[in-house]
């Protein structure tokens, strides 16, 4: 695996490559990330990964400096997966001057759910992804479904800006007990880790009740928010949305079988976890 740290090096390394598959990451890699690399290898060649902790997507109460950085271990994992190039720029390389041009997702997608609780998050994500796409120029790029709203924001950005990059969605990778793999799981205490799979169980409960028509969507959401809160969680949202645009469904749409997804974000102790389940 070749490790490059500058845009010029990257473009030189990839000169003439027309089938590049790309996986952007912020490092601290786990099995979920590695599954993205394997999927990328089925959608292009060579596979390029990036590691860059993007300051633009951190809010004022989110500690950029404390984000785990495990570069040497990450490199070993990527090399074992057959990644061809790792692009690992520093901030001065990717942002040599203040990043005043930024990508603003539409408010009805970028400012709801995660965007509501983390203002500016999707502006930071969209901006860095567009810049990385400009550097790598991939034919395909892989993003995980665990970050469901992020996947939709990036996919819509590529479509509206006519970017020549296919966005490939990867299924969420879970531990044996159902907990979605996340770098944040390492912050959980032993007791919290034992409790954490309850988030998926709550999503399943919502899905079962929606399918059975057991109450309105709003009442189901509120019941489960109350239930998980009683277990010591602090939920930001547990919300049923239409898959096509993440807008709330009408009761008529639910009854007519509109494809839905239930999304959740909740804090367990000091750790904020997110998950989702398609209905």
PDB file of C-alpha atoms in Angstrom:
ATOM      1  CA  UNK A   1       0.000   0.000   0.000  1.00  0.00           C
ATOM      2  CA  UNK A   2       1.263   3.431  -0.935  1.00  0.00           C
ATOM      3  CA  UNK A   3       0.727   6.231   1.591  1.00  0.00           C
ATOM      4  CA  UNK A   4       0.562   9.701   0.086  1.00  0.00           C
ATOM      5  CA  UNK A   5       0.090  12.956   1.948  1.00  0.00           C
ATOM      6  CA  UNK A   6      -0.228  15.576  -0.778  1.00  0.00           C
ATOM      7  CA  UNK A   7      -2.775  16.153  -3.524  1.00  0.00           C
ATOM      8  CA  UNK A   8      -0.042  16.295  -6.167  1.00  0.00           C
ATOM      9  CA  UNK A   9       1.320  12.916  -5.049  1.00  0.00           C
ATOM     10  CA  UNK A  10      -2.171  11.437  -5.075  1.00  0.00           C
ATOM     11  CA  UNK A  11      -2.971  12.661  -8.564  1.00  0.00           C
ATOM     12  CA  UNK A  12       0.373  11.439  -9.824  1.00  0.00           C
ATOM     13  CA  UNK A  13      -0.199   8.016  -8.311  1.00  0.00           C
ATOM     14  CA  UNK A  14      -3.694   7.735  -9.829  1.00  0.00           C
ATOM     15  CA  UNK A  15      -2.866   9.241 -13.221  1.00  0.00           C
ATOM     16  CA  UNK A  16      -4.627   7.248 -15.944  1.00  0.00           C
ATOM     17  CA  UNK A  17      -6.788   5.253 -13.533  1.00  0.00           C
ATOM     18  CA  UNK A  18     -10.412   5.248 -14.716  1.00  0.00           C
ATOM     19  CA  UNK A  19     -12.001   2.730 -12.325  1.00  0.00           C
ATOM     20  CA  UNK A  20     -10.891   4.012  -8.927  1.00  0.00           C
ATOM     21  CA  UNK A  21     -13.102   3.058  -5.975  1.00  0.00           C
ATOM     22  CA  UNK A  22     -12.864   5.325  -2.946  1.00  0.00           C
ATOM     23  CA  UNK A  23     -13.655   5.037   0.766  1.00  0.00           C
ATOM     24  CA  UNK A  24     -13.250   8.244   2.807  1.00  0.00           C
ATOM     25  CA  UNK A  25     -12.756   7.803   6.571  1.00  0.00           C
ATOM     26  CA  UNK A  26     -11.628   9.714   9.638  1.00  0.00           C
ATOM     27  CA  UNK A  27      -9.505   6.779  10.808  1.00  0.00           C
ATOM     28  CA  UNK A  28      -9.816   4.792  14.054  1.00  0.00           C
ATOM     29  CA  UNK A  29     -10.867   1.942  11.803  1.00  0.00           C
ATOM     30  CA  UNK A  30     -12.975  -1.064  12.802  1.00  0.00           C
ATOM     31  CA  UNK A  31     -14.546  -4.009  10.977  1.00  0.00           C
ATOM     32  CA  UNK A  32     -17.319  -1.808   9.630  1.00  0.00           C
ATOM     33  CA  UNK A  33     -14.788   0.362   7.797  1.00  0.00           C
ATOM     34  CA  UNK A  34     -12.947  -2.682   6.482  1.00  0.00           C
ATOM     35  CA  UNK A  35     -16.174  -4.088   5.061  1.00  0.00           C
ATOM     36  CA  UNK A  36     -16.449  -0.877   3.032  1.00  0.00           C
ATOM     37  CA  UNK A  37     -13.001  -1.532   1.574  1.00  0.00           C
ATOM     38  CA  UNK A  38     -14.076  -5.023   0.484  1.00  0.00           C
ATOM     39  CA  UNK A  39     -17.224  -3.689  -1.124  1.00  0.00           C
ATOM     40  CA  UNK A  40     -15.204  -0.996  -2.887  1.00  0.00           C
ATOM     41  CA  UNK A  41     -12.964  -3.669  -4.412  1.00  0.00           C
ATOM     42  CA  UNK A  42     -16.055  -5.118  -6.119  1.00  0.00           C
ATOM     43  CA  UNK A  43     -16.963  -1.762  -7.658  1.00  0.00           C
ATOM     44  CA  UNK A  44     -13.605  -0.619  -8.976  1.00  0.00           C
ATOM     45  CA  UNK A  45      -9.865  -1.020  -9.061  1.00  0.00           C
ATOM     46  CA  UNK A  46      -7.697   0.322  -7.529  1.00  0.00           C
ATOM     47  CA  UNK A  47      -9.175   0.953  -4.079  1.00  0.00           C
ATOM     48  CA  UNK A  48      -8.203   4.261  -2.478  1.00  0.00           C
ATOM     49  CA  UNK A  49      -8.914   5.083   1.166  1.00  0.00           C
ATOM     50  CA  UNK A  50      -8.462   8.378   2.938  1.00  0.00           C
ATOM     51  CA  UNK A  51      -7.890   9.236   6.579  1.00  0.00           C
ATOM     52  CA  UNK A  52      -8.637  12.828   7.476  1.00  0.00           C
ATOM     53  CA  UNK A  53     -10.216  14.139  10.672  1.00  0.00           C
ATOM     54  CA  UNK A  54     -12.346  16.928   9.269  1.00  0.00           C
ATOM     55  CA  UNK A  55     -12.549  19.920  11.561  1.00  0.00           C
ATOM     56  CA  UNK A  56     -15.397  21.451   9.525  1.00  0.00           C
ATOM     57  CA  UNK A  57     -17.906  18.836  10.689  1.00  0.00           C
ATOM     58  CA  UNK A  58     -17.203  19.236  14.414  1.00  0.00           C
ATOM     59  CA  UNK A  59     -19.548  21.488  16.372  1.00  0.00           C
ATOM     60  CA  UNK A  60     -18.481  23.898  19.133  1.00  0.00           C
ATOM     61  CA  UNK A  61     -19.287  21.304  21.832  1.00  0.00           C
ATOM     62  CA  UNK A  62     -17.590  18.408  20.014  1.00  0.00           C
ATOM     63  CA  UNK A  63     -13.920  17.968  20.816  1.00  0.00           C
ATOM     64  CA  UNK A  64     -11.973  17.768  17.554  1.00  0.00           C
ATOM     65  CA  UNK A  65      -8.678  17.316  19.401  1.00  0.00           C
ATOM     66  CA  UNK A  66      -9.888  14.268  21.336  1.00  0.00           C
ATOM     67  CA  UNK A  67     -11.040  12.307  18.282  1.00  0.00           C
ATOM     68  CA  UNK A  68      -9.105   8.985  18.384  1.00  0.00           C
ATOM     69  CA  UNK A  69      -6.160   8.894  16.002  1.00  0.00           C
ATOM     70  CA  UNK A  70      -4.739   5.402  15.420  1.00  0.00           C
ATOM     71  CA  UNK A  71      -2.829   5.908  12.198  1.00  0.00           C
ATOM     72  CA  UNK A  72      -0.293   3.060  12.400  1.00  0.00           C
ATOM     73  CA  UNK A  73      -2.905   0.453  13.316  1.00  0.00           C
ATOM     74  CA  UNK A  74      -5.206   1.813  10.594  1.00  0.00           C
ATOM     75  CA  UNK A  75      -2.463   1.464   7.986  1.00  0.00           C
ATOM     76  CA  UNK A  76      -1.884  -2.176   8.938  1.00  0.00           C
ATOM     77  CA  UNK A  77      -5.592  -2.952   8.582  1.00  0.00           C
ATOM     78  CA  UNK A  78      -5.891  -1.225   5.218  1.00  0.00           C
ATOM     79  CA  UNK A  79      -2.797  -2.960   3.861  1.00  0.00           C
ATOM     80  CA  UNK A  80      -4.259  -6.345   4.816  1.00  0.00           C
ATOM     81  CA  UNK A  81      -7.407  -5.464   2.860  1.00  0.00           C
ATOM     82  CA  UNK A  82      -5.414  -4.773  -0.296  1.00  0.00           C
ATOM     83  CA  UNK A  83      -5.975  -1.021  -0.407  1.00  0.00           C
ATOM     84  CA  UNK A  84      -3.744   0.418  -3.128  1.00  0.00           C
ATOM     85  CA  UNK A  85      -3.377   4.017  -1.956  1.00  0.00           C
ATOM     86  CA  UNK A  86      -4.016   5.680   1.383  1.00  0.00           C
ATOM     87  CA  UNK A  87      -4.448   9.432   1.120  1.00  0.00           C
ATOM     88  CA  UNK A  88      -3.599  10.946   4.501  1.00  0.00           C
ATOM     89  CA  UNK A  89      -3.299  14.732   4.154  1.00  0.00           C
ATOM     90  CA  UNK A  90      -2.852  17.110   7.054  1.00  0.00           C
ATOM     91  CA  UNK A  91      -5.062  20.164   7.495  1.00  0.00           C
ATOM     92  CA  UNK A  92      -2.650  22.514   5.741  1.00  0.00           C
ATOM     93  CA  UNK A  93      -2.695  20.269   2.677  1.00  0.00           C
ATOM     94  CA  UNK A  94      -6.456  19.934   2.365  1.00  0.00           C
ATOM     95  CA  UNK A  95      -7.272  23.422   3.666  1.00  0.00           C
ATOM     96  CA  UNK A  96      -4.254  25.576   2.729  1.00  0.00           C
ATOM     97  CA  UNK A  97      -6.422  28.655   3.183  1.00  0.00           C
ATOM     98  CA  UNK A  98      -9.705  29.197   5.045  1.00  0.00           C
ATOM     99  CA  UNK A  99     -12.380  27.051   3.389  1.00  0.00           C
ATOM    100  CA  UNK A 100     -14.783  29.874   2.564  1.00  0.00           C
ATOM    101  CA  UNK A 101     -16.512  28.011  -0.272  1.00  0.00           C
ATOM    102  CA  UNK A 102     -18.738  25.411   1.345  1.00  0.00           C
ATOM    103  CA  UNK A 103     -21.485  23.042   0.219  1.00  0.00           C
ATOM    104  CA  UNK A 104     -24.890  23.811   1.778  1.00  0.00           C
ATOM    105  CA  UNK A 105     -27.313  20.867   1.592  1.00  0.00           C
ATOM    106  CA  UNK A 106     -30.992  21.795   1.240  1.00  0.00           C
ATOM    107  CA  UNK A 107     -32.464  22.712   4.598  1.00  0.00           C
ATOM    108  CA  UNK A 108     -35.240  20.113   4.420  1.00  0.00           C
ATOM    109  CA  UNK A 109     -32.583  17.379   4.320  1.00  0.00           C
ATOM    110  CA  UNK A 110     -29.478  18.853   5.923  1.00  0.00           C
ATOM    111  CA  UNK A 111     -31.085  20.611   8.895  1.00  0.00           C
ATOM    112  CA  UNK A 112     -33.326  17.808  10.186  1.00  0.00           C
ATOM    113  CA  UNK A 113     -32.521  14.887  12.514  1.00  0.00           C
ATOM    114  CA  UNK A 114     -28.696  14.855  12.806  1.00  0.00           C
ATOM    115  CA  UNK A 115     -28.516  18.272  11.168  1.00  0.00           C
ATOM    116  CA  UNK A 116     -30.865  19.690  13.797  1.00  0.00           C
ATOM    117  CA  UNK A 117     -28.894  18.363  16.745  1.00  0.00           C
ATOM    118  CA  UNK A 118     -25.499  18.995  15.122  1.00  0.00           C
ATOM    119  CA  UNK A 119     -25.874  22.325  13.281  1.00  0.00           C
ATOM    120  CA  UNK A 120     -23.486  22.681  10.366  1.00  0.00           C
ATOM    121  CA  UNK A 121     -22.506  19.006  10.427  1.00  0.00           C
ATOM    122  CA  UNK A 122     -23.666  18.220   6.906  1.00  0.00           C
ATOM    123  CA  UNK A 123     -22.121  21.398   5.522  1.00  0.00           C
ATOM    124  CA  UNK A 124     -18.784  20.148   6.852  1.00  0.00           C
ATOM    125  CA  UNK A 125     -19.349  16.620   5.567  1.00  0.00           C
ATOM    126  CA  UNK A 126     -20.495  17.697   2.111  1.00  0.00           C
ATOM    127  CA  UNK A 127     -17.647  20.159   1.705  1.00  0.00           C
ATOM    128  CA  UNK A 128     -14.884  17.720   2.614  1.00  0.00           C
ATOM    129  CA  UNK A 129     -16.397  14.893   0.540  1.00  0.00           C
ATOM    130  CA  UNK A 130     -16.655  17.115  -2.529  1.00  0.00           C
ATOM    131  CA  UNK A 131     -13.048  18.207  -2.034  1.00  0.00           C
ATOM    132  CA  UNK A 132     -11.856  14.618  -1.589  1.00  0.00           C
ATOM    133  CA  UNK A 133     -13.776  13.583  -4.709  1.00  0.00           C
ATOM    134  CA  UNK A 134     -11.993  16.369  -6.589  1.00  0.00           C
ATOM    135  CA  UNK A 135      -8.648  15.021  -5.382  1.00  0.00           C
ATOM    136  CA  UNK A 136      -9.323  11.307  -5.995  1.00  0.00           C
ATOM    137  CA  UNK A 137     -11.763  11.539  -8.926  1.00  0.00           C
ATOM    138  CA  UNK A 138     -13.268   8.119  -8.176  1.00  0.00           C
ATOM    139  CA  UNK A 139     -15.645   6.220 -10.400  1.00  0.00           C
ATOM    140  CA  UNK A 140     -17.345   4.823  -7.276  1.00  0.00           C
ATOM    141  CA  UNK A 141     -17.356   5.708  -3.588  1.00  0.00           C
ATOM    142  CA  UNK A 142     -18.663   3.611  -0.703  1.00  0.00           C
ATOM    143  CA  UNK A 143     -20.590   4.921   2.310  1.00  0.00           C
ATOM    144  CA  UNK A 144     -22.234   2.924   5.098  1.00  0.00           C
ATOM    145  CA  UNK A 145     -25.968   2.835   5.737  1.00  0.00           C
ATOM    146  CA  UNK A 146     -25.381   3.317   9.457  1.00  0.00           C
ATOM    147  CA  UNK A 147     -25.008   7.017   8.649  1.00  0.00           C
ATOM    148  CA  UNK A 148     -28.266   6.919   6.702  1.00  0.00           C
ATOM    149  CA  UNK A 149     -28.840  10.650   6.432  1.00  0.00           C
ATOM    150  CA  UNK A 150     -25.220  11.271   5.466  1.00  0.00           C
ATOM    151  CA  UNK A 151     -25.513   8.686   2.691  1.00  0.00           C
ATOM    152  CA  UNK A 152     -28.571  10.479   1.331  1.00  0.00           C
ATOM    153  CA  UNK A 153     -26.935  13.919   1.546  1.00  0.00           C
ATOM    154  CA  UNK A 154     -23.871  12.712  -0.379  1.00  0.00           C
ATOM    155  CA  UNK A 155     -25.903  10.798  -2.964  1.00  0.00           C
ATOM    156  CA  UNK A 156     -28.117  13.815  -3.648  1.00  0.00           C
ATOM    157  CA  UNK A 157     -25.088  16.126  -3.849  1.00  0.00           C
ATOM    158  CA  UNK A 158     -23.505  13.904  -6.503  1.00  0.00           C
ATOM    159  CA  UNK A 159     -26.720  13.788  -8.509  1.00  0.00           C
ATOM    160  CA  UNK A 160     -27.424  17.524  -8.396  1.00  0.00           C
ATOM    161  CA  UNK A 161     -23.819  18.517  -9.151  1.00  0.00           C
ATOM    162  CA  UNK A 162     -23.559  15.874 -11.912  1.00  0.00           C
ATOM    163  CA  UNK A 163     -20.476  14.309 -10.338  1.00  0.00           C
ATOM    164  CA  UNK A 164     -19.202  11.246 -12.244  1.00  0.00           C
ATOM    165  CA  UNK A 165     -19.093   9.143  -9.074  1.00  0.00           C
ATOM    166  CA  UNK A 166     -21.434   6.278  -8.261  1.00  0.00           C
ATOM    167  CA  UNK A 167     -22.364   6.213  -4.565  1.00  0.00           C
ATOM    168  CA  UNK A 168     -22.479   2.643  -3.272  1.00  0.00           C
ATOM    169  CA  UNK A 169     -24.390   1.950  -0.051  1.00  0.00           C
ATOM    170  CA  UNK A 170     -22.977  -0.644   2.342  1.00  0.00           C
ATOM    171  CA  UNK A 171     -25.149  -2.453   4.869  1.00  0.00           C
ATOM    172  CA  UNK A 172     -24.533  -1.718   8.546  1.00  0.00           C
ATOM    173  CA  UNK A 173     -22.073  -4.102  10.184  1.00  0.00           C
ATOM    174  CA  UNK A 174     -23.130  -5.220  13.649  1.00  0.00           C
ATOM    175  CA  UNK A 175     -21.661  -7.058  16.605  1.00  0.00           C
ATOM    176  CA  UNK A 176     -23.204 -10.422  17.487  1.00  0.00           C
ATOM    177  CA  UNK A 177     -25.599  -8.740  19.919  1.00  0.00           C
ATOM    178  CA  UNK A 178     -26.831  -6.318  17.259  1.00  0.00           C
ATOM    179  CA  UNK A 179     -24.931  -3.165  18.196  1.00  0.00           C
ATOM    180  CA  UNK A 180     -23.893  -1.238  15.089  1.00  0.00           C
ATOM    181  CA  UNK A 181     -20.108  -1.027  14.897  1.00  0.00           C
ATOM    182  CA  UNK A 182     -18.843   2.476  15.551  1.00  0.00           C
ATOM    183  CA  UNK A 183     -15.649   4.146  16.671  1.00  0.00           C
ATOM    184  CA  UNK A 184     -17.713   5.626  19.496  1.00  0.00           C
ATOM    185  CA  UNK A 185     -18.418   2.198  20.985  1.00  0.00           C
ATOM    186  CA  UNK A 186     -14.941   2.267  22.511  1.00  0.00           C
ATOM    187  CA  UNK A 187     -16.086   5.025  24.857  1.00  0.00           C
ATOM    188  CA  UNK A 188     -18.731   2.792  26.478  1.00  0.00           C
ATOM    189  CA  UNK A 189     -18.152   1.318  29.927  1.00  0.00           C
ATOM    190  CA  UNK A 190     -18.740  -2.421  30.375  1.00  0.00           C
ATOM    191  CA  UNK A 191     -22.232  -1.785  31.772  1.00  0.00           C
ATOM    192  CA  UNK A 192     -23.052   0.656  28.977  1.00  0.00           C
ATOM    193  CA  UNK A 193     -21.789  -1.767  26.341  1.00  0.00           C
ATOM    194  CA  UNK A 194     -24.157  -4.419  27.724  1.00  0.00           C
ATOM    195  CA  UNK A 195     -27.044  -1.945  27.507  1.00  0.00           C
ATOM    196  CA  UNK A 196     -26.166  -0.496  24.080  1.00  0.00           C
ATOM    197  CA  UNK A 197     -27.912  -3.203  21.954  1.00  0.00           C
ATOM    198  CA  UNK A 198     -31.209  -1.945  23.373  1.00  0.00           C
ATOM    199  CA  UNK A 199     -31.117   0.814  20.770  1.00  0.00           C
ATOM    200  CA  UNK A 200     -31.600  -1.697  17.946  1.00  0.00           C
ATOM    201  CA  UNK A 201     -34.270  -3.503  19.962  1.00  0.00           C
ATOM    202  CA  UNK A 202     -36.159  -0.232  20.262  1.00  0.00           C
ATOM    203  CA  UNK A 203     -35.911   0.313  16.514  1.00  0.00           C
ATOM    204  CA  UNK A 204     -37.299  -3.176  15.951  1.00  0.00           C
ATOM    205  CA  UNK A 205     -40.145  -2.378  18.336  1.00  0.00           C
ATOM    206  CA  UNK A 206     -41.007   0.717  16.339  1.00  0.00           C
ATOM    207  CA  UNK A 207     -40.871  -1.235  13.090  1.00  0.00           C
ATOM    208  CA  UNK A 208     -43.101  -4.027  14.419  1.00  0.00           C
ATOM    209  CA  UNK A 209     -45.717  -1.574  15.672  1.00  0.00           C
ATOM    210  CA  UNK A 210     -45.701   0.441  12.459  1.00  0.00           C
ATOM    211  CA  UNK A 211     -46.129  -2.715  10.373  1.00  0.00           C
ATOM    212  CA  UNK A 212     -48.963  -3.884  12.621  1.00  0.00           C
ATOM    213  CA  UNK A 213     -50.705  -0.511  12.592  1.00  0.00           C
ATOM    214  CA  UNK A 214     -50.453  -0.410  16.373  1.00  0.00           C
ATOM    215  CA  UNK A 215     -51.025   3.312  16.866  1.00  0.00           C
ATOM    216  CA  UNK A 216     -50.093   6.416  14.917  1.00  0.00           C
ATOM    217  CA  UNK A 217     -46.477   6.949  13.937  1.00  0.00           C
ATOM    218  CA  UNK A 218     -46.262   9.880  16.336  1.00  0.00           C
ATOM    219  CA  UNK A 219     -47.619   7.890  19.274  1.00  0.00           C
ATOM    220  CA  UNK A 220     -45.276   4.975  18.546  1.00  0.00           C
ATOM    221  CA  UNK A 221     -42.275   7.302  18.415  1.00  0.00           C
ATOM    222  CA  UNK A 222     -43.241   8.944  21.701  1.00  0.00           C
ATOM    223  CA  UNK A 223     -43.867   5.606  23.449  1.00  0.00           C
ATOM    224  CA  UNK A 224     -40.442   4.265  22.498  1.00  0.00           C
ATOM    225  CA  UNK A 225     -38.702   7.550  23.359  1.00  0.00           C
ATOM    226  CA  UNK A 226     -40.268   7.298  26.818  1.00  0.00           C
ATOM    227  CA  UNK A 227     -39.323   3.632  27.135  1.00  0.00           C
ATOM    228  CA  UNK A 228     -35.669   4.102  26.262  1.00  0.00           C
ATOM    229  CA  UNK A 229     -35.506   7.193  28.462  1.00  0.00           C
ATOM    230  CA  UNK A 230     -36.700   5.077  31.384  1.00  0.00           C
ATOM    231  CA  UNK A 231     -33.665   2.828  30.839  1.00  0.00           C
ATOM    232  CA  UNK A 232     -31.320   5.768  31.437  1.00  0.00           C
ATOM    233  CA  UNK A 233     -30.773   6.868  27.834  1.00  0.00           C
ATOM    234  CA  UNK A 234     -31.126  10.477  26.721  1.00  0.00           C
ATOM    235  CA  UNK A 235     -32.667  10.258  23.242  1.00  0.00           C
ATOM    236  CA  UNK A 236     -32.355  13.077  20.735  1.00  0.00           C
ATOM    237  CA  UNK A 237     -34.808  11.467  18.348  1.00  0.00           C
ATOM    238  CA  UNK A 238     -36.434   8.199  17.361  1.00  0.00           C
ATOM    239  CA  UNK A 239     -38.216   9.057  14.162  1.00  0.00           C
ATOM    240  CA  UNK A 240     -39.986   7.248  11.330  1.00  0.00           C
ATOM    241  CA  UNK A 241     -39.300   8.834   7.946  1.00  0.00           C
ATOM    242  CA  UNK A 242     -39.840   8.111   4.273  1.00  0.00           C
ATOM    243  CA  UNK A 243     -36.764   6.505   2.742  1.00  0.00           C
ATOM    244  CA  UNK A 244     -36.964   8.600  -0.421  1.00  0.00           C
ATOM    245  CA  UNK A 245     -36.462  11.993   1.264  1.00  0.00           C
ATOM    246  CA  UNK A 246     -36.468  11.542   5.067  1.00  0.00           C
ATOM    247  CA  UNK A 247     -39.688  13.497   5.434  1.00  0.00           C
ATOM    248  CA  UNK A 248     -42.334  12.337   7.928  1.00  0.00           C
ATOM    249  CA  UNK A 249     -44.939  10.049   6.332  1.00  0.00           C
ATOM    250  CA  UNK A 250     -48.649  10.700   6.510  1.00  0.00           C
ATOM    251  CA  UNK A 251     -50.791   8.010   8.075  1.00  0.00           C
ATOM    252  CA  UNK A 252     -52.217   7.316   4.610  1.00  0.00           C
ATOM    253  CA  UNK A 253     -48.705   6.745   3.231  1.00  0.00           C
ATOM    254  CA  UNK A 254     -47.934   4.350   6.076  1.00  0.00           C
ATOM    255  CA  UNK A 255     -51.101   2.380   5.360  1.00  0.00           C
ATOM    256  CA  UNK A 256     -50.301   2.299   1.643  1.00  0.00           C
ATOM    257  CA  UNK A 257     -46.899   0.683   2.288  1.00  0.00           C
ATOM    258  CA  UNK A 258     -44.593   3.642   1.694  1.00  0.00           C
ATOM    259  CA  UNK A 259     -40.975   2.455   2.177  1.00  0.00           C
ATOM    260  CA  UNK A 260     -39.911   3.798   5.560  1.00  0.00           C
ATOM    261  CA  UNK A 261     -36.878   3.961   7.811  1.00  0.00           C
ATOM    262  CA  UNK A 262     -36.740   4.563  11.546  1.00  0.00           C
ATOM    263  CA  UNK A 263     -33.714   6.565  12.674  1.00  0.00           C
ATOM    264  CA  UNK A 264     -32.443   7.111  16.197  1.00  0.00           C
ATOM    265  CA  UNK A 265     -29.815   9.037  18.083  1.00  0.00           C
ATOM    266  CA  UNK A 266     -29.467   8.711  21.839  1.00  0.00           C
ATOM    267  CA  UNK A 267     -26.855   9.330  24.470  1.00  0.00           C
ATOM    268  CA  UNK A 268     -25.851   6.488  26.798  1.00  0.00           C
ATOM    269  CA  UNK A 269     -23.737   7.988  29.534  1.00  0.00           C
ATOM    270  CA  UNK A 270     -21.364  10.325  27.728  1.00  0.00           C
ATOM    271  CA  UNK A 271     -21.528   8.440  24.413  1.00  0.00           C
ATOM    272  CA  UNK A 272     -23.916   9.391  21.629  1.00  0.00           C
ATOM    273  CA  UNK A 273     -24.982   6.459  19.455  1.00  0.00           C
ATOM    274  CA  UNK A 274     -26.924   6.470  16.191  1.00  0.00           C
ATOM    275  CA  UNK A 275     -28.656   3.664  14.321  1.00  0.00           C
ATOM    276  CA  UNK A 276     -31.458   3.059  11.852  1.00  0.00           C
ATOM    277  CA  UNK A 277     -33.641   0.288  10.504  1.00  0.00           C
ATOM    278  CA  UNK A 278     -35.496   0.145   7.225  1.00  0.00           C
ATOM    279  CA  UNK A 279     -39.157  -0.817   7.545  1.00  0.00           C
TER     280      UNK A 279
END
